[in-house]
mmCIF file of C-alpha atoms in Angstrom:
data_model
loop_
_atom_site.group_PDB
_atom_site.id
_atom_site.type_symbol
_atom_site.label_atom_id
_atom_site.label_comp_id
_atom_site.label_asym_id
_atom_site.label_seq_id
_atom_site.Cartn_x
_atom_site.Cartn_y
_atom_site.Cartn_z
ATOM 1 C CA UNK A 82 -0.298 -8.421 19.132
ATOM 2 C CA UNK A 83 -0.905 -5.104 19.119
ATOM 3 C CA UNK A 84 0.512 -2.480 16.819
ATOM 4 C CA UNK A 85 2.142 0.656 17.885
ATOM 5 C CA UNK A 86 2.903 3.810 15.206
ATOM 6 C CA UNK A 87 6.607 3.686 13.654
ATOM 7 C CA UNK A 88 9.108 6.901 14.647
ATOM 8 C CA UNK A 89 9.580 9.050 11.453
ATOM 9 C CA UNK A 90 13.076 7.679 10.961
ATOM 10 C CA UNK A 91 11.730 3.945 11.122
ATOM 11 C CA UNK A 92 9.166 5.116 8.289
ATOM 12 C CA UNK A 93 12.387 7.059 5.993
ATOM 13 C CA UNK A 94 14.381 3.521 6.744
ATOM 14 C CA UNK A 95 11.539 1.290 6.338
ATOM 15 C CA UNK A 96 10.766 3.370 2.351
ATOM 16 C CA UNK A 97 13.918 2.693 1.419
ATOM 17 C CA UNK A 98 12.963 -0.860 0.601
ATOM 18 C CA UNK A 99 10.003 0.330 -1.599
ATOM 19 C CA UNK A 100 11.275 2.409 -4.330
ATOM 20 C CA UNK A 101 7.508 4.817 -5.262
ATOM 21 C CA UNK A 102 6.216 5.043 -1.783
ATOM 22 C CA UNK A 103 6.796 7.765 0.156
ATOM 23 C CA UNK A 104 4.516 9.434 3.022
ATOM 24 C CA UNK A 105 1.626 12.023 2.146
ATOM 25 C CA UNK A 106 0.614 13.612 5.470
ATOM 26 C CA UNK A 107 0.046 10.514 7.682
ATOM 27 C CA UNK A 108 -0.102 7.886 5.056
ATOM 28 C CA UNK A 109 1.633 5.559 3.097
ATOM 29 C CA UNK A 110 1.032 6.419 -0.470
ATOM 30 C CA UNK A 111 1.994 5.081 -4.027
ATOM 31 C CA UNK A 112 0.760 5.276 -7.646
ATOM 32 C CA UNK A 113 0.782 2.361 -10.328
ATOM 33 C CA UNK A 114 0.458 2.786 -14.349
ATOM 34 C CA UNK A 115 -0.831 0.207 -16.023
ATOM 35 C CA UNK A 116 -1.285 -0.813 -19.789
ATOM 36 C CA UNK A 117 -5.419 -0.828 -19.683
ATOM 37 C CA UNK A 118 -7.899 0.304 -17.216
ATOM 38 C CA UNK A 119 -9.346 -3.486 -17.416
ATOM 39 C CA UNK A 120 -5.442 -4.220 -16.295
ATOM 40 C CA UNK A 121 -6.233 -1.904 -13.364
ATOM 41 C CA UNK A 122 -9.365 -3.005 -12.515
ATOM 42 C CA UNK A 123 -7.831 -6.723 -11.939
ATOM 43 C CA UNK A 124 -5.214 -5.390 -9.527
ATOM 44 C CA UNK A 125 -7.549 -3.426 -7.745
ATOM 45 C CA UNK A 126 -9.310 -6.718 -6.914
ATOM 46 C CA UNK A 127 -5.634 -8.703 -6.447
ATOM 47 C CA UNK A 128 -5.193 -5.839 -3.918
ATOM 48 C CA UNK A 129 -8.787 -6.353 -2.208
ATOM 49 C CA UNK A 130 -8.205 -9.720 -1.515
ATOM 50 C CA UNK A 131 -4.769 -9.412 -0.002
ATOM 51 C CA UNK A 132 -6.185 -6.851 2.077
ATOM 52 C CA UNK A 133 -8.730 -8.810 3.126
ATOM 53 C CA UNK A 134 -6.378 -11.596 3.839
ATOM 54 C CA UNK A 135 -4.337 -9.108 6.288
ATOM 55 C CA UNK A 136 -7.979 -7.475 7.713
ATOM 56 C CA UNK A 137 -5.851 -3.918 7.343
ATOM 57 C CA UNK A 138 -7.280 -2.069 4.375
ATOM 58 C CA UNK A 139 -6.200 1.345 2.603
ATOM 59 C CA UNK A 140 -7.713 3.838 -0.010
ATOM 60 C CA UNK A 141 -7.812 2.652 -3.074
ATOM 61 C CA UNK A 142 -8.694 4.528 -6.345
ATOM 62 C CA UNK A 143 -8.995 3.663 -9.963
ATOM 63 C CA UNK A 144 -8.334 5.421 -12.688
ATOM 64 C CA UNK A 145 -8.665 4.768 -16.445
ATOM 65 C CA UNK A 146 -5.310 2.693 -16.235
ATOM 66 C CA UNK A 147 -4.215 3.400 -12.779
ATOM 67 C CA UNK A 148 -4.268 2.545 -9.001
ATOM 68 C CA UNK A 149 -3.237 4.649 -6.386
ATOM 69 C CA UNK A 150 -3.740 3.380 -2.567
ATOM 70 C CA UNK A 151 -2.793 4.950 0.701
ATOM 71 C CA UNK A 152 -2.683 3.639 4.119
ATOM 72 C CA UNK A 153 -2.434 4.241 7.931
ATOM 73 C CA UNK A 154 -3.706 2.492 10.906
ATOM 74 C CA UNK A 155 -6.931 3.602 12.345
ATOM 75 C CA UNK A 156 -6.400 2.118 15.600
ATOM 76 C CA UNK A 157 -3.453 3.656 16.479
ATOM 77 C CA UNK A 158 -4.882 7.237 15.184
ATOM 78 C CA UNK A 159 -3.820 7.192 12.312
ATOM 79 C CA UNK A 160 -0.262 6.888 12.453
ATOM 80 C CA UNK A 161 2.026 4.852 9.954
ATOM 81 C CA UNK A 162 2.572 1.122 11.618
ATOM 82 C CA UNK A 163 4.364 -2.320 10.883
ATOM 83 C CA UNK A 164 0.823 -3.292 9.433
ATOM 84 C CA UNK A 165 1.231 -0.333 6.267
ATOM 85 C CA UNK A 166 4.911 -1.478 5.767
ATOM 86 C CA UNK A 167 3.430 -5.358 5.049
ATOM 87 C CA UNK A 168 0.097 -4.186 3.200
ATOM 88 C CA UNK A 169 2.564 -2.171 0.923
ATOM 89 C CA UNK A 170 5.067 -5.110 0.621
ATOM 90 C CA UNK A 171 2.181 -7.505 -0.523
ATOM 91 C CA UNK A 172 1.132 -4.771 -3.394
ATOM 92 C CA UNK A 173 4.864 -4.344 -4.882
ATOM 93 C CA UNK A 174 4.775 -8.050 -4.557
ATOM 94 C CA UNK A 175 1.932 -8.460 -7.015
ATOM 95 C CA UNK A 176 1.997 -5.158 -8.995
ATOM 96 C CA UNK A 177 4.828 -6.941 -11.724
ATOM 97 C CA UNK A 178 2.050 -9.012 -12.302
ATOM 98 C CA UNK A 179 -0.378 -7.023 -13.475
ATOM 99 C CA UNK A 180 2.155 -4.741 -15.480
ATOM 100 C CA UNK A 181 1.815 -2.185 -13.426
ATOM 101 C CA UNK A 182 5.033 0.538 -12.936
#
């Protein structure tokens, strides 16, 4: 099925169900603290593989103990899609898991 970009007030009603996202430029976007950088590191992997597991992948960074990812879709130019929304679902999903706030 293919995906088609959101309207800027499906994005602003879509955020509102993921409190520390919001939209830098063109991209989802969202930071995580954690309580060691080897705490990090692990949900840097968790992340990988869920991406992986949704073949839609974002830009991930580590830090000493944090993670910061944003997203778009590439095959719609860019824009902010359905696909961002469930890639940054999964990740609040698993971040209480790894500590991370």
């Amino acid at each position: 099925m293919p995906v088609a970009p959101l309207s800027q007030q499906e994005i602003e009603d879509r955020l509102t169900e993921l409190p520390g996202w919001s939209v830098d430029a063109d991209r989802l976007a969202r930071s995580y603290r954690l309580g060691s950088h080897f705490a990090a590191t692990a949900m840097v992997v968790h992340i990988a593989q869920v991406q992986e597991e949704l073949d839609h992948h974002s830009d991930l960074a580590l830090g000493y103990n944090t993670v910061s990812l944003t997203v778009n879709t590439h095959s719609v130019g860019g824009a902010i899609t359905e696909l961002d929304f469930q890639l940054a679902h999964r990740v609040e999903d698993l971040a209480p898991g790894h500590g991370a706030s």
